[in-house]
Amino acid sequence: MTKLRLAIVGAGPAGIYAADLLVKAERHFDVSIDLFEQLPAPYGLVRYGVAPDHPRIKGIITALREVLDSGVIRFFGNVRYGVDITLDDLKKHYNAVIFSTGAIHDAALKVPGIELEGSYGAADFVSWFDGHPDVPRTWPLDAQSVAVIGNGNVALDVSRILAKHADDLLVTEIPANVYEGLKASPVTDVHVFGRRGPAQVKFTPLELRELGEMNDVDMIVHDEDFELDEASKAAIESNKQVFVINKVLNQWRERPVGQASRRLHLHFYAKPLEIVGDEAGHVSAIRWERTKPDAAGGVVGTGEIRELPIQAVYRAVGYFGSPVDGIPFDEHHGVIPNHEGQVLDDSNSVIPGVYATGWIKRGPVGLIGHTKSDAMETLEHLKRDQANWWSPEDPAEESIPALLEERGVLYTDLDGWHKLDEHELALGAAEGRLRVKVVPRDEMIEISRAQPEA
Ligand SMILES: Cc1cc2nc3c(=O)[nH]c(=O)nc-3n(C[C@H](O)[C@H](O)[C@H](O)COP(=O)(O)OP(=O)(O)OC[C@H]3O[C@@H](n4cnc5c(N)ncnc54)[C@H](O)[C@@H]3O)c2cc1C
């Protein structure tokens, strides 16, 4: 029987689901899959994006781990495609490659002053509080009043972590440096800004409701934001999600406030115009224009300009993918150009043997579950394209560890991940917590590659 030697680059949910679905799929060939990941640990944004106080979502790792442990897929961590392994290497050793490299950086926001000191991208902050090994260990949390721009779930994650008392996060897996940073934060007010109205937000009800459950944090909403136009009323009546969001927000309008030491303010119909700086070039205020419904579900400016003193601003306006070495890249959308997962060249022709799935295929929107349907679509083409697969010169499985060793790459494998996982669980158990994350890359590698004592 023909054997497909498949390389998958990126061990986030998209890459792992693709491997799992292919192994389980009805097909007329054998498969052998190698999963390459630039970090020493797998799971992508499930480990380094999903907020630490969302243990239920983090629990998806259990299902992803079962896939890796099934014995059919090899994991090569701490191997960066484009540096440690190249497209030429993949062509020499595999029949095809699927790129599932996701997105880790912030999309740009064109607002004057966004480059000032004290202005941050949400993705960078998320990487910090989730213990990503490649970001600095300290985060400048010295602001009392903070603005968060965006009306999606990442804006809520960032606002919640900023507003929550550090001790209330101690039950989670946050590393010590994150706890200490948050504990010392002088923050009292977090202001979330969205251009549109409460019926047009992109939050999900569960994440919104959670804000109101924070200890010693008042939720502040403004009556002027709830004069609903016909389009908003129609959205509330026809969409269950919008209905629940509206209900939650209206409950907050009735709640007594004033006792809590911190406040989380939601400003709707507020279009940021400028981040104002002081003489030292540091963020000192946010200036915005009040908008109003345009009767078609959108908004228009009213000309009324408002300003609020702040000392830090976070833009949570989306993630953006990064180019992948030797593969075409759509600079406008931050994705690998593709047709249903088949990667396309500059003239829109399919490049044989090269596929994409997950956020780098579709763009950085959607939940973990969506990466499964993504993978299915991509795999349909991979399975059908057999005649166009590459013909590798050296498909032997042993060639890959030999190649990495020859290059001095300190790769981690599945056993190594188990060791790191157990180590983190033990650190957690010692503190009565589920897990405490190991952050420095060299420490992760050292634990993963440790040899058993003789
Ligand atoms: C802040 C945040 C919170 C979220 N919360 C939730 C939530 O609560 N629930 C939910 O369902 N979804 C949530 N999501 C969405 C979810 O994380 C994504 O849908 C999902 O992770 C996308 O999967 P992916 O595999 O395409 O990308 P990723 O998860 O980004 O995985 C890509 C992997 O590729 C690796 N990689 C990149 N470049 C290279 C390279 N050159 N060589 C080798 N490896 C490489 C990366 O290190 C990474 O491990 C959240 C996302 C964010 C950003």
PDB file of N, CA and C in Angstrom, residues 7 86-97 326-327 351-354 390-395:
ATOM      1  N   ALA A   7       4.272  15.958   6.646  1.00  0.00           N
ATOM      2  CA  ALA A   7       4.780  16.892   7.660  1.00  0.00           C
ATOM      3  C   ALA A   7       3.668  17.883   7.961  1.00  0.00           C
ATOM      4  N   THR A  86      13.704  23.288   6.539  1.00  0.00           N
ATOM      5  CA  THR A  86      13.296  24.153   5.427  1.00  0.00           C
ATOM      6  C   THR A  86      12.348  23.422   4.477  1.00  0.00           C
ATOM      7  N   LEU A  87      11.832  24.171   3.513  1.00  0.00           N
ATOM      8  CA  LEU A  87      10.952  23.561   2.517  1.00  0.00           C
ATOM      9  C   LEU A  87      11.702  22.488   1.728  1.00  0.00           C
ATOM     10  N   ASP A  88      12.972  22.760   1.413  1.00  0.00           N
ATOM     11  CA  ASP A  88      13.759  21.753   0.676  1.00  0.00           C
ATOM     12  C   ASP A  88      13.897  20.471   1.491  1.00  0.00           C
ATOM     13  N   ASP A  89      14.098  20.621   2.804  1.00  0.00           N
ATOM     14  CA  ASP A  89      14.177  19.423   3.661  1.00  0.00           C
ATOM     15  C   ASP A  89      12.871  18.638   3.587  1.00  0.00           C
ATOM     16  N   LEU A  90      11.760  19.376   3.681  1.00  0.00           N
ATOM     17  CA  LEU A  90      10.464  18.689   3.682  1.00  0.00           C
ATOM     18  C   LEU A  90      10.253  17.954   2.364  1.00  0.00           C
ATOM     19  N   LYS A  91      10.652  18.581   1.252  1.00  0.00           N
ATOM     20  CA  LYS A  91      10.471  17.938  -0.057  1.00  0.00           C
ATOM     21  C   LYS A  91      11.340  16.688  -0.178  1.00  0.00           C
ATOM     22  N   LYS A  92      12.467  16.697   0.508  1.00  0.00           N
ATOM     23  CA  LYS A  92      13.383  15.557   0.435  1.00  0.00           C
ATOM     24  C   LYS A  92      12.858  14.367   1.246  1.00  0.00           C
ATOM     25  N   HIS A  93      12.055  14.665   2.296  1.00  0.00           N
ATOM     26  CA  HIS A  93      11.689  13.581   3.221  1.00  0.00           C
ATOM     27  C   HIS A  93      10.195  13.271   3.290  1.00  0.00           C
ATOM     28  N   TYR A  94       9.363  14.097   2.675  1.00  0.00           N
ATOM     29  CA  TYR A  94       7.910  13.890   2.810  1.00  0.00           C
ATOM     30  C   TYR A  94       7.205  13.948   1.457  1.00  0.00           C
ATOM     31  N   ASN A  95       5.949  13.475   1.448  1.00  0.00           N
ATOM     32  CA  ASN A  95       5.125  13.581   0.236  1.00  0.00           C
ATOM     33  C   ASN A  95       4.338  14.888   0.192  1.00  0.00           C
ATOM     34  N   ALA A  96       4.134  15.468   1.357  1.00  0.00           N
ATOM     35  CA  ALA A  96       3.322  16.702   1.398  1.00  0.00           C
ATOM     36  C   ALA A  96       3.504  17.387   2.751  1.00  0.00           C
ATOM     37  N   VAL A  97       3.101  18.662   2.800  1.00  0.00           N
ATOM     38  CA  VAL A  97       3.155  19.403   4.070  1.00  0.00           C
ATOM     39  C   VAL A  97       1.846  20.173   4.267  1.00  0.00           C
ATOM     40  N   GLY A 326       9.303  30.627   2.271  1.00  0.00           N
ATOM     41  CA  GLY A 326       9.228  29.913   0.994  1.00  0.00           C
ATOM     42  C   GLY A 326       7.805  29.684   0.490  1.00  0.00           C
ATOM     43  N   ILE A 327       6.811  30.212   1.201  1.00  0.00           N
ATOM     44  CA  ILE A 327       5.400  29.964   0.861  1.00  0.00           C
ATOM     45  C   ILE A 327       4.743  31.320   0.589  1.00  0.00           C
ATOM     46  N   ILE A 351      -0.300  24.907  -5.671  1.00  0.00           N
ATOM     47  CA  ILE A 351       1.088  24.439  -5.541  1.00  0.00           C
ATOM     48  C   ILE A 351       1.031  22.985  -5.060  1.00  0.00           C
ATOM     49  N   PRO A 352       1.522  22.041  -5.843  1.00  0.00           N
ATOM     50  CA  PRO A 352       1.403  20.640  -5.440  1.00  0.00           C
ATOM     51  C   PRO A 352       2.093  20.365  -4.107  1.00  0.00           C
ATOM     52  N   GLY A 353       1.458  19.541  -3.295  1.00  0.00           N
ATOM     53  CA  GLY A 353       2.072  19.074  -2.044  1.00  0.00           C
ATOM     54  C   GLY A 353       2.009  20.045  -0.882  1.00  0.00           C
ATOM     55  N   VAL A 354       1.458  21.250  -1.075  1.00  0.00           N
ATOM     56  CA  VAL A 354       1.488  22.254   0.003  1.00  0.00           C
ATOM     57  C   VAL A 354       0.054  22.658   0.383  1.00  0.00           C
ATOM     58  N   TRP A 390       4.534  15.059  -3.613  1.00  0.00           N
ATOM     59  CA  TRP A 390       5.967  15.029  -3.916  1.00  0.00           C
ATOM     60  C   TRP A 390       6.473  13.572  -3.877  1.00  0.00           C
ATOM     61  N   SER A 391       7.612  13.351  -4.553  1.00  0.00           N
ATOM     62  CA  SER A 391       8.265  12.031  -4.492  1.00  0.00           C
ATOM     63  C   SER A 391       9.568  12.204  -3.726  1.00  0.00           C
ATOM     64  N   PRO A 392       9.549  11.954  -2.430  1.00  0.00           N
ATOM     65  CA  PRO A 392      10.746  12.268  -1.636  1.00  0.00           C
ATOM     66  C   PRO A 392      11.903  11.311  -1.926  1.00  0.00           C
ATOM     67  N   GLU A 393      13.074  11.910  -1.890  1.00  0.00           N
ATOM     68  CA  GLU A 393      14.304  11.142  -2.149  1.00  0.00           C
ATOM     69  C   GLU A 393      14.600  10.209  -0.970  1.00  0.00           C
ATOM     70  N   ASP A 394      14.277  10.669   0.250  1.00  0.00           N
ATOM     71  CA  ASP A 394      14.613   9.896   1.445  1.00  0.00           C
ATOM     72  C   ASP A 394      13.445   9.925   2.446  1.00  0.00           C
ATOM     73  N   PRO A 395      12.467   9.028   2.252  1.00  0.00           N
ATOM     74  CA  PRO A 395      11.288   9.073   3.127  1.00  0.00           C
ATOM     75  C   PRO A 395      11.473   8.337   4.466  1.00  0.00           C
TER      76      PRO A 395
END
